[in-house]
Short mmCIF file of C-alpha atoms in Angstrom, two decimals:
data_model
loop_
_atom_site.label_atom_id
_atom_site.label_comp_id
_atom_site.label_asym_id
_atom_site.label_seq_id
_atom_site.Cartn_x
_atom_site.Cartn_y
_atom_site.Cartn_z
CA UNK A 5 -77.05 -65.13 -16.69
CA UNK A 6 -75.55 -62.02 -15.13
CA UNK A 7 -74.35 -59.05 -17.13
CA UNK A 8 -71.35 -57.12 -15.86
CA UNK A 9 -70.52 -53.81 -17.52
CA UNK A 10 -67.93 -51.42 -16.16
CA UNK A 11 -67.08 -47.85 -17.20
CA UNK A 12 -63.81 -46.92 -18.86
CA UNK A 13 -61.04 -45.50 -16.72
CA UNK A 14 -60.85 -41.72 -16.64
CA UNK A 15 -57.76 -40.18 -18.15
CA UNK A 16 -57.19 -37.97 -15.12
CA UNK A 17 -57.24 -38.47 -11.38
CA UNK A 18 -59.94 -36.84 -9.30
CA UNK A 19 -60.34 -36.54 -5.58
CA UNK A 20 -62.78 -39.20 -4.37
CA UNK A 21 -65.96 -37.95 -2.75
CA UNK A 22 -66.39 -38.90 0.91
CA UNK A 23 -68.61 -41.86 1.79
CA UNK A 24 -69.04 -42.85 -1.87
CA UNK A 25 -67.56 -46.13 -3.07
CA UNK A 26 -65.42 -45.73 -6.22
CA UNK A 27 -66.71 -47.26 -9.42
CA UNK A 28 -65.16 -50.61 -10.37
CA UNK A 29 -62.93 -50.88 -13.40
CA UNK A 30 -62.53 -53.63 -15.93
CA UNK A 31 -59.12 -54.11 -17.49
CA UNK A 32 -57.72 -55.79 -20.58
CA UNK A 33 -54.34 -54.12 -20.79
CA UNK A 34 -50.99 -55.40 -21.91
CA UNK A 35 -48.39 -55.32 -19.19
CA UNK A 36 -45.52 -52.83 -19.01
CA UNK A 37 -42.01 -54.25 -18.99
CA UNK A 38 -41.00 -55.17 -15.46
CA UNK A 39 -38.23 -53.03 -13.97
CA UNK A 40 -35.41 -54.50 -11.93
CA UNK A 41 -36.54 -52.60 -8.83
CA UNK A 42 -40.06 -53.94 -9.13
CA UNK A 43 -38.81 -57.49 -9.61
CA UNK A 44 -36.50 -57.32 -6.61
CA UNK A 45 -39.32 -55.99 -4.43
CA UNK A 46 -41.55 -58.80 -5.63
CA UNK A 47 -38.91 -61.40 -4.83
CA UNK A 48 -38.44 -60.03 -1.32
CA UNK A 49 -42.20 -60.19 -0.83
CA UNK A 50 -42.22 -63.82 -1.91
CA UNK A 51 -39.46 -64.74 0.54
CA UNK A 52 -41.28 -63.03 3.40
CA UNK A 53 -44.45 -64.93 2.62
CA UNK A 54 -42.57 -68.22 2.58
CA UNK A 55 -41.10 -67.57 6.02
CA UNK A 56 -44.38 -66.53 7.62
CA UNK A 57 -46.65 -69.20 6.17
CA UNK A 58 -46.20 -72.91 6.78
CA UNK A 59 -46.79 -74.90 3.57
CA UNK A 60 -49.56 -77.00 5.12
CA UNK A 61 -50.82 -74.45 7.62
CA UNK A 62 -49.75 -76.54 10.63
CA UNK A 63 -47.14 -75.98 13.30
CA UNK A 64 -44.01 -78.13 13.41
CA UNK A 65 -44.35 -81.44 15.22
CA UNK A 66 -48.09 -81.71 14.59
CA UNK A 67 -49.30 -84.89 12.93
CA UNK A 68 -52.12 -84.48 10.41
CA UNK A 69 -54.07 -86.87 8.20
CA UNK A 70 -54.36 -85.83 4.57
CA UNK A 71 -57.84 -85.68 3.07
CA UNK A 72 -59.15 -84.91 -0.37
CA UNK A 73 -61.13 -81.71 0.11
CA UNK A 74 -61.55 -80.49 -3.46
CA UNK A 75 -61.09 -81.59 -7.04
CA UNK A 76 -57.86 -79.56 -7.21
CA UNK A 77 -56.09 -81.64 -4.57
CA UNK A 78 -56.12 -84.69 -6.87
CA UNK A 79 -54.47 -82.90 -9.82
CA UNK A 80 -50.73 -83.15 -10.44
CA UNK A 81 -50.23 -79.65 -11.83
CA UNK A 82 -46.58 -80.34 -12.62
CA UNK A 83 -47.70 -82.69 -15.38
CA UNK A 84 -50.23 -80.16 -16.67
CA UNK A 85 -47.65 -77.36 -16.72
CA UNK A 86 -45.07 -79.47 -18.56
CA UNK A 87 -47.64 -80.25 -21.25
CA UNK A 88 -48.82 -76.70 -21.81
CA UNK A 89 -45.78 -74.46 -21.27
CA UNK A 90 -44.23 -75.30 -24.69
CA UNK A 91 -47.50 -74.13 -26.33
CA UNK A 92 -47.64 -70.68 -24.69
CA UNK A 93 -45.57 -67.69 -25.80
CA UNK A 94 -44.84 -64.16 -24.65
CA UNK A 95 -45.92 -61.50 -27.15
CA UNK A 96 -43.77 -58.34 -27.05
CA UNK A 97 -45.10 -55.08 -28.50
CA UNK A 98 -42.80 -52.11 -27.90
CA UNK A 99 -42.89 -51.29 -24.20
CA UNK A 100 -45.82 -53.61 -23.55
CA UNK A 101 -46.43 -57.31 -23.67
CA UNK A 102 -49.04 -60.03 -23.55
CA UNK A 103 -49.25 -63.76 -24.12
CA UNK A 104 -50.35 -66.13 -26.86
CA UNK A 105 -50.97 -69.80 -27.64
CA UNK A 106 -49.41 -71.76 -30.50
CA UNK A 107 -51.88 -72.92 -33.14
CA UNK A 108 -49.56 -74.71 -35.57
CA UNK A 109 -46.11 -76.25 -35.75
CA UNK A 110 -45.02 -73.58 -38.26
CA UNK A 111 -45.73 -70.63 -35.97
CA UNK A 112 -49.38 -69.53 -36.13
CA UNK A 113 -50.21 -67.93 -32.78
CA UNK A 114 -53.49 -66.80 -31.23
CA UNK A 115 -53.60 -63.81 -28.90
CA UNK A 116 -55.92 -60.96 -27.92
CA UNK A 117 -56.50 -58.15 -30.40
CA UNK A 118 -55.90 -55.59 -27.66
CA UNK A 119 -52.38 -56.99 -27.14
CA UNK A 120 -51.30 -56.08 -30.69
CA UNK A 121 -53.74 -53.28 -31.56
CA UNK A 122 -51.22 -50.53 -30.86
CA UNK A 123 -48.09 -52.44 -31.89
CA UNK A 124 -47.58 -50.58 -35.18
CA UNK A 125 -46.49 -53.88 -36.67
CA UNK A 126 -43.54 -54.19 -34.27
CA UNK A 127 -44.16 -57.60 -32.70
CA UNK A 128 -41.89 -60.37 -31.46
CA UNK A 129 -42.77 -63.65 -29.77
CA UNK A 130 -40.66 -65.40 -27.16
CA UNK A 131 -40.98 -69.16 -26.81
CA UNK A 132 -40.73 -71.19 -23.64
CA UNK A 133 -37.24 -72.38 -24.66
CA UNK A 134 -35.98 -68.78 -24.74
CA UNK A 135 -35.97 -68.19 -28.50
CA UNK A 136 -37.35 -64.81 -29.59
CA UNK A 137 -38.32 -64.16 -33.22
CA UNK A 138 -40.17 -61.46 -35.17
CA UNK A 139 -43.86 -61.99 -35.87
CA UNK A 140 -46.38 -60.43 -38.20
CA UNK A 141 -50.06 -59.79 -37.55
CA UNK A 142 -51.96 -62.05 -39.96
CA UNK A 143 -55.46 -60.85 -39.13
CA UNK A 144 -57.48 -59.38 -36.28
CA UNK A 145 -61.08 -59.38 -35.10
CA UNK A 146 -61.61 -56.45 -32.71
CA UNK A 147 -65.23 -57.47 -32.03
CA UNK A 148 -64.10 -60.75 -30.46
CA UNK A 149 -60.79 -59.33 -29.16
CA UNK A 150 -58.77 -62.01 -30.97
CA UNK A 151 -55.83 -61.87 -33.38
CA UNK A 152 -53.63 -64.36 -35.21
CA UNK A 153 -49.88 -63.85 -35.58
CA UNK A 154 -47.25 -65.62 -37.69
CA UNK A 155 -43.84 -66.19 -36.13
CA UNK A 156 -40.96 -66.02 -38.60
CA UNK A 157 -38.60 -68.88 -39.44
CA UNK A 158 -39.83 -71.49 -36.99
CA UNK A 159 -40.93 -75.11 -37.26
CA UNK A 160 -41.60 -78.10 -35.04
CA UNK A 161 -43.55 -76.10 -32.44
CA UNK A 162 -46.06 -77.73 -30.09
CA UNK A 163 -49.62 -76.58 -30.87
CA UNK A 164 -52.06 -76.14 -28.00
CA UNK A 165 -54.60 -78.93 -27.51
CA UNK A 166 -58.21 -77.78 -27.62
CA UNK A 167 -60.99 -78.75 -25.25
CA UNK A 168 -64.74 -78.45 -25.83
CA UNK A 169 -65.65 -75.43 -23.71
CA UNK A 170 -69.32 -76.48 -23.78
CA UNK A 171 -68.32 -79.33 -21.45
CA UNK A 172 -66.71 -77.06 -18.85
CA UNK A 173 -68.49 -77.06 -15.48
CA UNK A 174 -68.54 -74.64 -12.58
CA UNK A 175 -66.00 -75.89 -10.03
CA UNK A 176 -63.68 -77.50 -12.59
CA UNK A 177 -59.99 -77.15 -11.73
CA UNK A 178 -58.06 -74.89 -14.13
CA UNK A 179 -54.60 -73.47 -14.73
CA UNK A 180 -53.74 -70.09 -16.27
CA UNK A 181 -50.42 -69.73 -18.10
CA UNK A 182 -48.87 -66.53 -19.42
CA UNK A 183 -46.44 -63.68 -18.80
CA UNK A 184 -47.84 -61.38 -16.10
CA UNK A 185 -45.63 -58.27 -16.02
CA UNK A 186 -43.09 -60.08 -18.21
CA UNK A 187 -42.62 -63.06 -15.90
CA UNK A 188 -42.78 -65.60 -18.71
CA UNK A 189 -44.07 -69.09 -18.04
CA UNK A 190 -45.99 -68.16 -14.90
CA UNK A 191 -48.66 -70.69 -13.94
CA UNK A 192 -51.52 -70.15 -11.50
CA UNK A 193 -54.35 -72.47 -10.55
CA UNK A 194 -57.94 -72.10 -9.46
CA UNK A 195 -61.42 -73.18 -10.45
CA UNK A 196 -64.11 -72.16 -12.89
CA UNK A 197 -66.13 -69.65 -10.87
CA UNK A 198 -68.97 -69.08 -13.36
CA UNK A 199 -69.99 -69.75 -16.95
CA UNK A 200 -71.66 -67.62 -19.63
CA UNK A 201 -70.73 -64.47 -17.76
CA UNK A 202 -71.58 -61.60 -20.09
CA UNK A 203 -68.84 -59.01 -19.71
CA UNK A 204 -68.36 -55.75 -21.55
CA UNK A 205 -64.88 -54.23 -21.78
CA UNK A 206 -64.87 -50.50 -22.59
CA UNK A 207 -62.87 -49.25 -25.55
CA UNK A 208 -59.45 -48.02 -24.50
CA UNK A 209 -59.47 -45.07 -26.88
CA UNK A 210 -62.17 -42.88 -28.37
CA UNK A 211 -61.76 -44.73 -31.68
CA UNK A 212 -62.16 -48.21 -30.25
CA UNK A 213 -65.43 -49.97 -29.60
CA UNK A 214 -66.44 -51.88 -26.48
CA UNK A 215 -66.06 -55.66 -26.65
CA UNK A 216 -68.70 -58.00 -25.25
CA UNK A 217 -68.65 -61.78 -24.96
CA UNK A 218 -69.92 -64.66 -22.84
CA UNK A 219 -66.91 -65.47 -20.68
CA UNK A 220 -65.61 -68.21 -18.46
CA UNK A 221 -64.96 -66.67 -15.04
CA UNK A 222 -62.08 -68.02 -12.95
CA UNK A 223 -60.38 -67.27 -9.66
CA UNK A 224 -56.97 -68.35 -11.00
CA UNK A 225 -54.72 -65.30 -10.66
CA UNK A 226 -54.64 -63.31 -13.93
CA UNK A 227 -52.77 -60.01 -14.24
CA UNK A 228 -51.74 -57.57 -16.99
CA UNK A 229 -49.51 -59.58 -19.32
CA UNK A 230 -51.66 -62.72 -19.09
CA UNK A 231 -53.87 -61.41 -21.91
CA UNK A 232 -53.95 -63.86 -24.81
CA UNK A 233 -52.56 -66.71 -22.71
CA UNK A 234 -54.04 -70.09 -21.94
CA UNK A 235 -56.67 -71.20 -19.49
CA UNK A 236 -56.50 -75.00 -19.47
CA UNK A 237 -58.19 -77.89 -17.72
CA UNK A 238 -56.36 -80.47 -15.62
CA UNK A 239 -55.59 -82.50 -18.76
CA UNK A 240 -53.73 -79.52 -20.26
CA UNK A 241 -56.40 -78.77 -22.87
CA UNK A 242 -57.34 -75.20 -23.76
CA UNK A 243 -60.74 -74.14 -22.42
CA UNK A 244 -60.28 -70.39 -22.85
CA UNK A 245 -58.10 -67.42 -23.86
CA UNK A 246 -57.43 -65.20 -20.84
CA UNK A 247 -58.58 -61.73 -21.79
CA UNK A 248 -59.66 -59.49 -18.91
CA UNK A 249 -59.82 -59.01 -15.17
CA UNK A 250 -62.12 -57.15 -12.86
CA UNK A 251 -60.34 -54.74 -10.56
CA UNK A 252 -61.80 -52.23 -8.09
CA UNK A 253 -61.12 -48.61 -8.91
CA UNK A 254 -57.96 -47.13 -7.45
CA UNK A 255 -56.47 -43.65 -7.48
CA UNK A 256 -53.15 -45.11 -8.70
CA UNK A 257 -54.70 -46.37 -11.92
CA UNK A 258 -53.09 -49.78 -11.42
CA UNK A 259 -54.92 -53.09 -11.80
CA UNK A 260 -54.13 -56.44 -10.24
CA UNK A 261 -55.77 -59.77 -9.61
CA UNK A 262 -58.58 -59.91 -7.08
CA UNK A 263 -59.59 -63.41 -8.09
CA UNK A 264 -62.06 -62.39 -10.80
CA UNK A 265 -60.69 -63.14 -14.25
CA UNK A 266 -62.38 -63.78 -17.58
CA UNK A 267 -61.50 -65.95 -20.57
CA UNK A 268 -62.97 -66.23 -24.07
CA UNK A 269 -64.31 -69.83 -24.34
CA UNK A 270 -62.20 -72.13 -26.50
CA UNK A 271 -65.04 -73.04 -28.88
CA UNK A 272 -65.54 -69.38 -29.76
CA UNK A 273 -61.79 -68.75 -29.91
CA UNK A 274 -61.18 -71.71 -32.24
CA UNK A 275 -63.99 -70.69 -34.59
CA UNK A 276 -62.57 -67.15 -34.89
CA UNK A 277 -58.98 -68.38 -35.13
CA UNK A 278 -59.89 -70.67 -38.04
CA UNK A 279 -61.45 -67.71 -39.84
CA UNK A 280 -58.46 -65.46 -39.20
CA UNK A 281 -55.74 -67.96 -40.14
#
């Protein structure tokens, strides 16, 4: 078991010292709303990548024989996504946002505490079908970084299906679903990179306490805005609540995926959710 603990980000920028590597940072932030300029730039980047890279990495006219090289190549992720997307919501809190998973048909939703901690009670949830409704914070548990919300005036929702996180294995194929930077319904895939990874997330203000838990580590891309969203297995069952990412320190203060993400195991999340509901 390896413990990873990273210092909180400084509130001011300092000039880096020569020949000294910057300290890593560990993030659990909600995402800012995406601006049109940022979105357009991102779309251009995606088009460029599509032109440069061949889908199968081969040149035109070359004949190749397909082989199964990993457990991911046998998964039809379109089926997984169609099962899980109706059970994942976007959580809007002022100028920030996160994600959440539906617990009950009448609108109970599980998310991270840090997503709603500074909401001031102003919370809405947006469903996969485009509906957006007000929500109230039912209860929170800052020590586990979990919170339960209640969406107003809804029924017939599709609750998330739970998996036994004790049965998760290193190398299992997984999918992360959430709203990175407000891009609702984004799915990314990867594997379970490690289990029982003890991580400590620093408090984001002087009044908040650090949060520690034994996490599932994944290389599925997780970014600000994914917090509170689903990490599921190939069957579309919840194995964890995406909660934090590791990101090297940068002078810009921005964090993005480097393939090291962490999720609160589903068994722990379900136990806390039952207590909070």
